[in-house]
Short mmCIF file of C-alpha atoms in Angstrom, two decimals:
data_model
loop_
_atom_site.label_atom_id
_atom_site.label_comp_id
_atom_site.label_asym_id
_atom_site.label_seq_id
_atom_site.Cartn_x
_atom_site.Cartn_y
_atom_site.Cartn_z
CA UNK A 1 10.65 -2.40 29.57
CA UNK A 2 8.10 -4.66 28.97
CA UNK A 3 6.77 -5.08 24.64
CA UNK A 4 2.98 -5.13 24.16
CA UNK A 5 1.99 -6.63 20.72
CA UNK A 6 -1.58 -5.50 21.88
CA UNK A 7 -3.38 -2.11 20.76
CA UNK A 8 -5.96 -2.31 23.29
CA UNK A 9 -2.67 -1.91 25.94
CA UNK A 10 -0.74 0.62 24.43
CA UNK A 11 -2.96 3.70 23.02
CA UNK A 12 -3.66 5.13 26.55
CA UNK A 13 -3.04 8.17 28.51
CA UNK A 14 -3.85 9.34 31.89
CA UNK A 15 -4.88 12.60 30.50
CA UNK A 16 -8.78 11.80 30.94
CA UNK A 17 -9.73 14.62 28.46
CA UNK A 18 -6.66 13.33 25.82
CA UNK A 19 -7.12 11.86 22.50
CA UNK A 20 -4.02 10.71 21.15
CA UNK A 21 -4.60 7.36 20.87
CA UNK A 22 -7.75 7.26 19.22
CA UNK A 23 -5.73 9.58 17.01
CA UNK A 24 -3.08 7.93 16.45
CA UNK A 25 -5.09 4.82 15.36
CA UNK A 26 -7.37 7.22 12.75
CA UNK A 27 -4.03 8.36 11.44
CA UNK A 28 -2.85 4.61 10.63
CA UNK A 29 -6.05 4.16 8.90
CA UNK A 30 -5.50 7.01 6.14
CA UNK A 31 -2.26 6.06 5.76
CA UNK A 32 -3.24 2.24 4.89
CA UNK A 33 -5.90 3.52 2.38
CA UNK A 34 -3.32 5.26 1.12
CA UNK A 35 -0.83 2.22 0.23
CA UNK A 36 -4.19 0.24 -0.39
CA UNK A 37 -5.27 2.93 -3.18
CA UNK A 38 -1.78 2.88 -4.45
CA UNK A 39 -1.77 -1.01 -4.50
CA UNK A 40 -5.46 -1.05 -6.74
CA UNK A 41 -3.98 1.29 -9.30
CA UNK A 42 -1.12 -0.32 -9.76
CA UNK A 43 -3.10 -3.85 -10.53
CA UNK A 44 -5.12 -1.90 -12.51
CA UNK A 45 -2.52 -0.15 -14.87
CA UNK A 46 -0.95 -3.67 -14.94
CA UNK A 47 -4.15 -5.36 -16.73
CA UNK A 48 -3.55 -2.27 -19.21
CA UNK A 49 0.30 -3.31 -19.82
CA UNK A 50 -0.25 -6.99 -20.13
CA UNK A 51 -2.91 -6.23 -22.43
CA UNK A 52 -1.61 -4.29 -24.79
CA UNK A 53 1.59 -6.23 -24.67
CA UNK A 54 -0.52 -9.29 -25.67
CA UNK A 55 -2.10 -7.48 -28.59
CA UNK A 56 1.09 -6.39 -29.96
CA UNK A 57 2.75 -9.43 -30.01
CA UNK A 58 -0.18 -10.84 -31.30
CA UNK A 59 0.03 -8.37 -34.26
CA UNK A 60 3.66 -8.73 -34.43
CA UNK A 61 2.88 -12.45 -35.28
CA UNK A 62 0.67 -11.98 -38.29
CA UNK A 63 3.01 -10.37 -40.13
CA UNK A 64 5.59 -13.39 -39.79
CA UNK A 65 4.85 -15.93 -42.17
CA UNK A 66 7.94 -17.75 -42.82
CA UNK A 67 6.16 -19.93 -45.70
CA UNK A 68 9.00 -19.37 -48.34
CA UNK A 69 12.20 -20.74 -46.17
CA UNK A 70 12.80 -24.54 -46.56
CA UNK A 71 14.26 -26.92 -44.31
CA UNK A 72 15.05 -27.26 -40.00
CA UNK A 73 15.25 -23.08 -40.56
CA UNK A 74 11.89 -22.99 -41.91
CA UNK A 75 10.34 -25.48 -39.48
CA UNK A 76 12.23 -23.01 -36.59
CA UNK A 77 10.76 -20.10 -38.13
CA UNK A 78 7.35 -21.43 -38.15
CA UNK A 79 8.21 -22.79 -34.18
CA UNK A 80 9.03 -19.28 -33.22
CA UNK A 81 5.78 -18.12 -34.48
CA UNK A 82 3.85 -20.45 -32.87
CA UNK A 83 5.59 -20.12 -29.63
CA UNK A 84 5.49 -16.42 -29.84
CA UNK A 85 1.53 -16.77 -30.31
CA UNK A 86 1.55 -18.95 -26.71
CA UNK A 87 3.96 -15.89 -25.39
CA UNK A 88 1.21 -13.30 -26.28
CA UNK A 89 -1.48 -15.63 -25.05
CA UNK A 90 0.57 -16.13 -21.71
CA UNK A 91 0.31 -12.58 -21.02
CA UNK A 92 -3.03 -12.40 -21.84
CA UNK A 93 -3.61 -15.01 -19.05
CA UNK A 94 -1.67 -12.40 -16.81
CA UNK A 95 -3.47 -9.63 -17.39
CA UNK A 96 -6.93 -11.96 -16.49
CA UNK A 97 -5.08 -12.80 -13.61
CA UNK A 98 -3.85 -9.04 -12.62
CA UNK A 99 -7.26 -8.07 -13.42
CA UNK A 100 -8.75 -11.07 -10.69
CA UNK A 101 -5.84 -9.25 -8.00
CA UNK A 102 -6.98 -5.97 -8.89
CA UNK A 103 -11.11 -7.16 -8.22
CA UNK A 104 -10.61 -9.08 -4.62
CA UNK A 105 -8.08 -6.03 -3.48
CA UNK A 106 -11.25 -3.33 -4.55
CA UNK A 107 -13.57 -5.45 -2.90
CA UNK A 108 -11.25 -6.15 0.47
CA UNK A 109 -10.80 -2.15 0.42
CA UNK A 110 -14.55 -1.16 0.05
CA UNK A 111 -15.38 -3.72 3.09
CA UNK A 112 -12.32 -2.55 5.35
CA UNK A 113 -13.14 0.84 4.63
CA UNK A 114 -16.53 0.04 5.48
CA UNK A 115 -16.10 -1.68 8.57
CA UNK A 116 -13.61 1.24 9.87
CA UNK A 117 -15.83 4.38 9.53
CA UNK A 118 -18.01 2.15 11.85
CA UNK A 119 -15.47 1.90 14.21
CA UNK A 120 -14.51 5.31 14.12
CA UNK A 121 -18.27 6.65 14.26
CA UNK A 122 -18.67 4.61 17.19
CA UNK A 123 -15.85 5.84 19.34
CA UNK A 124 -15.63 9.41 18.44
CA UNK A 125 -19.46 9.53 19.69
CA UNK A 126 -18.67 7.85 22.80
CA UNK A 127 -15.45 10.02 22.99
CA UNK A 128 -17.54 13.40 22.51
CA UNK A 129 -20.22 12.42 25.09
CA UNK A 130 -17.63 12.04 27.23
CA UNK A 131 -15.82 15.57 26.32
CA UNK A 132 -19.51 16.91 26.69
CA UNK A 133 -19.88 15.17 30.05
CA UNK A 134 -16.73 16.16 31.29
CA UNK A 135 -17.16 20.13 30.37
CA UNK A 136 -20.41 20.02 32.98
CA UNK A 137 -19.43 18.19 35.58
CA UNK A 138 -16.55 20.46 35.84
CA UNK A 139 -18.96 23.97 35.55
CA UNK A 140 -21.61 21.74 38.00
CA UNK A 141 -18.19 21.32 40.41
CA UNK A 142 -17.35 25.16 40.24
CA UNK A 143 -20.85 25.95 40.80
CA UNK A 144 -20.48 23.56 43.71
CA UNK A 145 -17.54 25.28 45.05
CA UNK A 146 -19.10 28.74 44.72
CA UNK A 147 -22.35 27.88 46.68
CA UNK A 148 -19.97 26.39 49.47
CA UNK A 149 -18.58 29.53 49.79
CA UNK A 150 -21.54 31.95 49.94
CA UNK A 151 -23.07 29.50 52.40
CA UNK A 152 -19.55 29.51 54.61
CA UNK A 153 -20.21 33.70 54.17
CA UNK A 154 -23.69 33.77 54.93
CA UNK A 155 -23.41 31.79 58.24
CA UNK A 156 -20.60 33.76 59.28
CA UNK A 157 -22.66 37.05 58.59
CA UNK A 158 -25.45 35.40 60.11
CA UNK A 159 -23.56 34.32 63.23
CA UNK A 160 -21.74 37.80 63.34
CA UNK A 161 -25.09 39.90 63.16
CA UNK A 162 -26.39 37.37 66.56
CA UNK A 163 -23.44 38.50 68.46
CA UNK A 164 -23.96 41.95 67.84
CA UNK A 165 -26.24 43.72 70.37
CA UNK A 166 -26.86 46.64 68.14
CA UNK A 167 -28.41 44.88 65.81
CA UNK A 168 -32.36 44.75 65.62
CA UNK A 169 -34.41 41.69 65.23
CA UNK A 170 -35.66 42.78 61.31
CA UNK A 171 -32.43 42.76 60.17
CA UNK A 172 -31.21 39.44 62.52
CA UNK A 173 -34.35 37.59 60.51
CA UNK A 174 -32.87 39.32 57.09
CA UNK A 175 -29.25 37.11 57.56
CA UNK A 176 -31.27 34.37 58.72
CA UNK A 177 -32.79 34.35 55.49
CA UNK A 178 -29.94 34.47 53.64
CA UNK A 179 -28.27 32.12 55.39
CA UNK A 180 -31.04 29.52 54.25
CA UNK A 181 -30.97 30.61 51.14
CA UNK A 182 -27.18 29.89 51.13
CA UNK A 183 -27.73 26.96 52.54
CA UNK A 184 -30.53 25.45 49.92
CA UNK A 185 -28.35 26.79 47.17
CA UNK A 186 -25.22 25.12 48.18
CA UNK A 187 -27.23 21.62 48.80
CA UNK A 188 -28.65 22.18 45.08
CA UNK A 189 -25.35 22.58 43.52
CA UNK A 190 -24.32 19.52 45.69
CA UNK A 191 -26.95 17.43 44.40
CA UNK A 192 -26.05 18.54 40.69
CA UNK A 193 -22.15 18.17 41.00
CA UNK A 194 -23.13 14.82 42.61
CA UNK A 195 -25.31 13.81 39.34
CA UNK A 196 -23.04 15.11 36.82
CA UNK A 197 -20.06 13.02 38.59
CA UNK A 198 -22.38 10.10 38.08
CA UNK A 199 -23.30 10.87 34.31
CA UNK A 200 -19.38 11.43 33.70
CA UNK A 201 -18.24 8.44 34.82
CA UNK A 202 -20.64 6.40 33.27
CA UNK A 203 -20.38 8.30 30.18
CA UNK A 204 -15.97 7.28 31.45
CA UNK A 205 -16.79 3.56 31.76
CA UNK A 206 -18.94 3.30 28.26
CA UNK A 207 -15.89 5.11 26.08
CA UNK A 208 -13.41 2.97 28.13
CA UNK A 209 -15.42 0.33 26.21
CA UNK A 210 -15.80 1.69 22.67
CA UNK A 211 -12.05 2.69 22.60
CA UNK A 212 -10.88 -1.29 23.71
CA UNK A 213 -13.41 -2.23 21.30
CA UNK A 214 -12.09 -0.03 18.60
CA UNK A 215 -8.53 -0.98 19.49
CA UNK A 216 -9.26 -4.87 19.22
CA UNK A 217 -11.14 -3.69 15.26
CA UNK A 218 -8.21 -1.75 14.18
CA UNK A 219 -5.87 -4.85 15.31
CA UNK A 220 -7.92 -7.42 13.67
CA UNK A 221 -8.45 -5.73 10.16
CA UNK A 222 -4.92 -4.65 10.27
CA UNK A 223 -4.25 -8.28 10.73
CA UNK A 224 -6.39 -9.24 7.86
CA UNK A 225 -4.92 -6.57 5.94
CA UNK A 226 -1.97 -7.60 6.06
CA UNK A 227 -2.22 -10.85 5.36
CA UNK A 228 -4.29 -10.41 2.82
CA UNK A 229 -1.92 -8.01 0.87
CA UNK A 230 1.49 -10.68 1.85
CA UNK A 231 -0.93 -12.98 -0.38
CA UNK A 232 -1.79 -10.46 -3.10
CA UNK A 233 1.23 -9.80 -3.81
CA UNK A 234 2.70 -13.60 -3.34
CA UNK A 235 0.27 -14.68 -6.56
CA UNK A 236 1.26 -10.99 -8.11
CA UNK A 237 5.19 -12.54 -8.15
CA UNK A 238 3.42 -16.06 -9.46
CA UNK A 239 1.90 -14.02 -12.21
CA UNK A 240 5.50 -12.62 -13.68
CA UNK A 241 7.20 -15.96 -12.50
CA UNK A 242 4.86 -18.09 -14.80
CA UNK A 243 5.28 -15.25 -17.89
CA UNK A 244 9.51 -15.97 -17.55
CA UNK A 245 8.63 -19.47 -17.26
CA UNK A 246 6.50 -19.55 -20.50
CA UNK A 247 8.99 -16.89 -22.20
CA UNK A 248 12.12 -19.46 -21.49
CA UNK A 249 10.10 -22.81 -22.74
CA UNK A 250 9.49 -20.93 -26.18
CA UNK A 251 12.94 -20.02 -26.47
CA UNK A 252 13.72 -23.39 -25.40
CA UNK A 253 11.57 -25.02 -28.18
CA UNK A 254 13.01 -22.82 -31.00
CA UNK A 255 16.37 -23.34 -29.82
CA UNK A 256 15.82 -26.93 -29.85
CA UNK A 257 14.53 -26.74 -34.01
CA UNK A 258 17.95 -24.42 -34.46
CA UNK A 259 19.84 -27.41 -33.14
CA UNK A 260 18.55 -29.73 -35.57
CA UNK A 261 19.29 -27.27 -38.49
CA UNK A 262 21.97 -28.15 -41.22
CA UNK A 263 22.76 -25.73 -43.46
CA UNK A 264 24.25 -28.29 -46.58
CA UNK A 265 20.98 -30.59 -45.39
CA UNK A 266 18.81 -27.53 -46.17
CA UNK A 267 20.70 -26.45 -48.83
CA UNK A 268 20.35 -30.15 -50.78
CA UNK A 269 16.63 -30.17 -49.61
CA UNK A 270 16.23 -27.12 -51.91
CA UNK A 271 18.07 -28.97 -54.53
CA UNK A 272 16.38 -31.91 -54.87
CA UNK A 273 13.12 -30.23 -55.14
CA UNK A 274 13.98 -28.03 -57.89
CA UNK A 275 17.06 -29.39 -59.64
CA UNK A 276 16.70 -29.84 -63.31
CA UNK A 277 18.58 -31.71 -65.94
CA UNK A 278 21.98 -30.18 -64.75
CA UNK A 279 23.45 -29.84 -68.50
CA UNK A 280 25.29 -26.03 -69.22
CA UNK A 281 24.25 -24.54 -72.65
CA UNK A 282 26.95 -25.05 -75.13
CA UNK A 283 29.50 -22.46 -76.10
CA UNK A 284 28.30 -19.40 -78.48
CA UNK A 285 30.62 -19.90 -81.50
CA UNK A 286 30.63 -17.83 -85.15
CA UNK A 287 30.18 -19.70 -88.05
CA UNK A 288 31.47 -18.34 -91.31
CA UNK A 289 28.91 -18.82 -94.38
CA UNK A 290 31.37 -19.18 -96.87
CA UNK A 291 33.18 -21.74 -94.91
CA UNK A 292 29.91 -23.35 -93.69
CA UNK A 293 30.14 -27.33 -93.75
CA UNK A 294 29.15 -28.65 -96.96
CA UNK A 295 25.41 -30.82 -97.04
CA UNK A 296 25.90 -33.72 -96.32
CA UNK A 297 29.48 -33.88 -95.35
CA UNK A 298 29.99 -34.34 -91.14
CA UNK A 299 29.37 -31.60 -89.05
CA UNK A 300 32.02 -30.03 -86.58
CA UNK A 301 31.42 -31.02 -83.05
CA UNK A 302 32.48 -28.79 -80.53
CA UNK A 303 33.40 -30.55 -77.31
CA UNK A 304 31.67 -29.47 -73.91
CA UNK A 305 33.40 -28.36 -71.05
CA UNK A 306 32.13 -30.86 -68.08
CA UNK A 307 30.37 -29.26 -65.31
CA UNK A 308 32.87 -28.00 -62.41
CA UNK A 309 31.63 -29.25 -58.95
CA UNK A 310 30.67 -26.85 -56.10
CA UNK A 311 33.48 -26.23 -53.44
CA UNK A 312 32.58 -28.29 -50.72
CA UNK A 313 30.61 -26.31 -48.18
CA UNK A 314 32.54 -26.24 -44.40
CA UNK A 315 30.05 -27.83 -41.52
CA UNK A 316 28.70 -25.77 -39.28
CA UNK A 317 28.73 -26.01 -35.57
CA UNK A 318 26.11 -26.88 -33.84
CA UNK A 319 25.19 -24.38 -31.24
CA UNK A 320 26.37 -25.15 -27.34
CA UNK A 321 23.97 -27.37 -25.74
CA UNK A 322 22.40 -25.72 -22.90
CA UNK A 323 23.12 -26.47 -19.08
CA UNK A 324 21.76 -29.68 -17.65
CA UNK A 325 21.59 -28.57 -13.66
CA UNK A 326 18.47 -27.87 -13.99
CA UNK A 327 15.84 -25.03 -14.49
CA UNK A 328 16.16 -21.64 -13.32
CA UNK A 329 12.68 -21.49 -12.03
CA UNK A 330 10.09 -24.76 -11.52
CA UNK A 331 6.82 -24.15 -10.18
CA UNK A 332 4.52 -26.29 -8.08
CA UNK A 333 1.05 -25.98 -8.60
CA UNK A 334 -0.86 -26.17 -5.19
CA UNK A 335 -4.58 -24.31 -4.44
CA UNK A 336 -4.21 -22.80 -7.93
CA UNK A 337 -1.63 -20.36 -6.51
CA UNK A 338 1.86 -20.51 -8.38
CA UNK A 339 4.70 -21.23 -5.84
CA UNK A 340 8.78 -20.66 -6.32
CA UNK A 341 10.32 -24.04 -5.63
CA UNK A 342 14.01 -25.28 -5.95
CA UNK A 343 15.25 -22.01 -7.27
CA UNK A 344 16.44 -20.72 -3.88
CA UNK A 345 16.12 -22.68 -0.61
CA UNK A 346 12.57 -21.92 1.35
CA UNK A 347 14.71 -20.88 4.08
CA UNK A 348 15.71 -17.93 2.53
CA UNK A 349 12.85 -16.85 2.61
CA UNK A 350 10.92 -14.83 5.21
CA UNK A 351 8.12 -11.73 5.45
CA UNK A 352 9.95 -8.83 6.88
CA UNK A 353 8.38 -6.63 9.32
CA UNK A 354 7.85 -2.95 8.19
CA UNK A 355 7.55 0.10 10.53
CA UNK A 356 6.05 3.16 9.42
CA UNK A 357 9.21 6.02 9.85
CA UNK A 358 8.81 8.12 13.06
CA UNK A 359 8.37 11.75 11.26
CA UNK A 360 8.72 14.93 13.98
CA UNK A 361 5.77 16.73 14.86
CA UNK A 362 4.58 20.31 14.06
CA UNK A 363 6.68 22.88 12.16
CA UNK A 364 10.60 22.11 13.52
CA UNK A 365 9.22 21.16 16.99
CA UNK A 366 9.59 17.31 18.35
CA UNK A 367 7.78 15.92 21.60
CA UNK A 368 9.36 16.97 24.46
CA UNK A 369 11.22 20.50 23.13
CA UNK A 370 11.18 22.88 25.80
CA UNK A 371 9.99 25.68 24.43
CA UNK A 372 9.25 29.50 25.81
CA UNK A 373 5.84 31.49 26.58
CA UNK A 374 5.79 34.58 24.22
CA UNK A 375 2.60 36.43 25.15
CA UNK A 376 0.44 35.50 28.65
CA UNK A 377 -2.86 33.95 28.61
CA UNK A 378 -5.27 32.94 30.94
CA UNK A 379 -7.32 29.60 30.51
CA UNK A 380 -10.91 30.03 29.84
CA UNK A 381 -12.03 26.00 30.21
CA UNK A 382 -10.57 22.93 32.37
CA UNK A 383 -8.91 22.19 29.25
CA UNK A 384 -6.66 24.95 28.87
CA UNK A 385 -3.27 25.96 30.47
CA UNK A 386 -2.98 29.75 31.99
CA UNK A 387 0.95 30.52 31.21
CA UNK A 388 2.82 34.35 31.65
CA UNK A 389 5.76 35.41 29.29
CA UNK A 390 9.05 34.16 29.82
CA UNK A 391 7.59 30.56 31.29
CA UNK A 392 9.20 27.53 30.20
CA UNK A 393 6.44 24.37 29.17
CA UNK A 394 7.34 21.00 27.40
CA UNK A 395 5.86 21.33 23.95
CA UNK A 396 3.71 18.03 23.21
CA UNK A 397 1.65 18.96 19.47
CA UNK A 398 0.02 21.52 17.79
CA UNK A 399 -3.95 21.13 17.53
CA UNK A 400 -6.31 22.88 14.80
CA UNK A 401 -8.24 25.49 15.63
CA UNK A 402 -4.86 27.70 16.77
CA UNK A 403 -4.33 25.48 19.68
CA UNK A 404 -1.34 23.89 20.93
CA UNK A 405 -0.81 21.35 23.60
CA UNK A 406 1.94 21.56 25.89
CA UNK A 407 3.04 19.58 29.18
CA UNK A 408 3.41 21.31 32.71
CA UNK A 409 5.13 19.27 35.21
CA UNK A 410 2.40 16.33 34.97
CA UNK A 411 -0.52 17.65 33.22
CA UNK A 412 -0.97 18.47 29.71
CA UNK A 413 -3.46 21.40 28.58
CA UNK A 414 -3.95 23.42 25.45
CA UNK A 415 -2.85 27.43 24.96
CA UNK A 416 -3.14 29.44 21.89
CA UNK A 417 0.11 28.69 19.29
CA UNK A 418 0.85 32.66 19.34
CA UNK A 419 1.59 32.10 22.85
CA UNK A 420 4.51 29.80 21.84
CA UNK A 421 8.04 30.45 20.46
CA UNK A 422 11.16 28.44 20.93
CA UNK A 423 14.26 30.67 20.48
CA UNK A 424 13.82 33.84 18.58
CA UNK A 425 11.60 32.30 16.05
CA UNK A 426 7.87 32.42 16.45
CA UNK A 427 5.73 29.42 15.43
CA UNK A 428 2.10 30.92 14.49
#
């Protein structure tokens, strides 16, 4: 079986009257506006996340000073500040950039909508037209047929009532008459089925037109759609790719202070800038009065007991350096779009191709379930099917108005859905 990548070669039917293709086209269109809609809000709550993430850090910030610590801890403190104030501002940046996404997608879904209610106006006019055209050249064709067949009877009354020798000449001119009459009649309807055959299939030819020329619009902004959303969302994954990359360089910077920190070099710091004379107050001792020294005589000197030294203070470890192969993410900055590069090999990549899911039609019935006739009914239109109870027909959809179409032998036609029941159940 031979693929068509084409839409203008694969949304037709032989049914002249049958518009399941054009429907089937429509149908793809509210869907898309769908996953479009659902695309713009989610940009749009995004801008809302980023900036109130932004604001909290930013508040979160304010409230760390850090002035009071000394030393490498101090200087990390005050480095995770600072590179907390660049994380905040980093998602600030995102959520200008979300909101930018959010902008081109609302403006690439107004024009696309836009541009597809023309295309839809357009062919459903030529489509009714032709609907209309159809419905009288088939009334102008019976007509046709009808006059045919009161001519055929009028010259065969005509021709009887010559033959017949009882017959007087008053009522020989009578059938002659008619059969003129007859006659004119049938060339009338002749010339009108003849016109409206004309009208029809020019009215044929012009929605033969509008439909390729709707299918080639519905491919081309579905082409533009889609690449246009494969790039959306490309600089949406830049967006989050460049907040990990600026959340791992401030880590990065404030581990690199931590490494530099010494707890007995911090420790001294804080003593050389506030040591003092480093001399313990001498011993409380009671002095008798009565056996106070006497004036003059040398006083008792009380020896001091020399300052003990601190116990020396074990070295801490300085934390594992980190790995060397290499960052987990680099980026390339080309046409101010954000690009993954080195991380994982480009050929790894690729778009994948998504198919909407095949979903069965009408309540528990599929295309092509043979189903059974539950009341009769006899077609009033070209359109229509006449069926009798017990008949077997190939169910094909159900239509609005309390319609279904169904498929006999070759044709397809429509009959009322209480006409139609598969089982013992009865689909109304």
């Amino acid at each position: 079986m031979t693929r068509t990548s084409q839409y203008v070669d694969a949304f037709w039917e032989p049914d002249f009257t049958s518009t399941r293709g054009y429907d089937i086209l429509t149908k793809r269109n509210k869907d898309i506006r769908k996953v479009s809609k659902e695309l713009e809000e989610y940009y749009k709550e995004r801008v809302k996340a980023e900036q109130n993430y932004s604001k909290a850090i930013q508040t979160l910030v304010r409230k760390l000073e850090g002035k009071e610590e000394l030393g490498d801890l101090g200087k990390a403190l005050r480095e995770l500040k600072l590179q907390t104030e660049r994380i905040g501002r980093s998602h600030e940046e995102a959520a200008n950039s979300f909101q930018m996404l959010y902008n081109e997608l609302s403006k690439f879904n107004d024009e696309q909508k836009s541009l597809k209610q023309q295309v839809e106006e357009r062919t459903k006019s030529s489509q009714n037209d032709k609907l209309q055209k159809y419905k009288a050249c088939m009334s102008c064709k019976d007509k046709y047929i009808s006059k045919c067949k009161e001519k055929e009877a009028a010259e065969e009354g005509f021709n009887q009532a010559r033959q017949s020798v009882q017959i007087t000449s008053k009522e020989l001119g009578k059938a002659g008459k008619a059969k003129e009459k007859a006659d004119e009649a049938q060339q009338q309807a002749d010339a009108n089925y003849r016109s409206s055959v004309q009208a029809l299939e020019a009215s044929r030819k012009l929605w033969e037109k509008e439909m390729e020329d709707a299918c080639n619009n519905f491919q081309r902004l579905e082409e533009q759609r889609i690449d246009f959303f494969r790039d959306s969302v490309w600089k949406c994954t830049n967006v989050d790719s460049k907040a990990c990359v600026d959340h791992d360089e401030g880590a990065e910077a404030v581990r690199t202070v931590l490494q530099y920190c010494d707890i007995s070099k911090d420790l001294q710091e804080f003593i050389d800038n506030n040591k003092l004379s480093g001399k313990r107050p001498e011993p409380v001792v009671y002095e008798d009065y009565d056996r106070r020294p006497i004036q003059g005589a040398p006083s008792r000197t009380q020896t001091m007991r020399p300052p003990q030294p601190l116990p020396p203070m074990q070295h801490p470890r300085n934390p594992p350096p980190r790995p060397t192969d290499g960052p987990l993410i680099s980026l390339d900055e080309v046409d101010e779009h954000y690009s993954l590069a080195r991380a994982i090999p480009n050929e790894e990549y690729s778009y994948a191709r998504v198919f909407p899911e095949l979903k069965p039609m009408g309540p528990g019935l599929t295309v092509g379930s043979q189903v059974n006739i539950l009341k009769s009914y006899h077609a009033k239109g070209p359109s229509e099917f006449s069926v009798e109870i017990g008949q077997k027909v190939e169910y094909v959809r159900e239509m609005k108005g309390g319609m279904t179409q169904v498929k006999v032998g070759d044709r397809c036609g429509l009959i009322p859905t209480a006409c139609v029941r598969m089982g013992t159940t009865t689909y109304l």
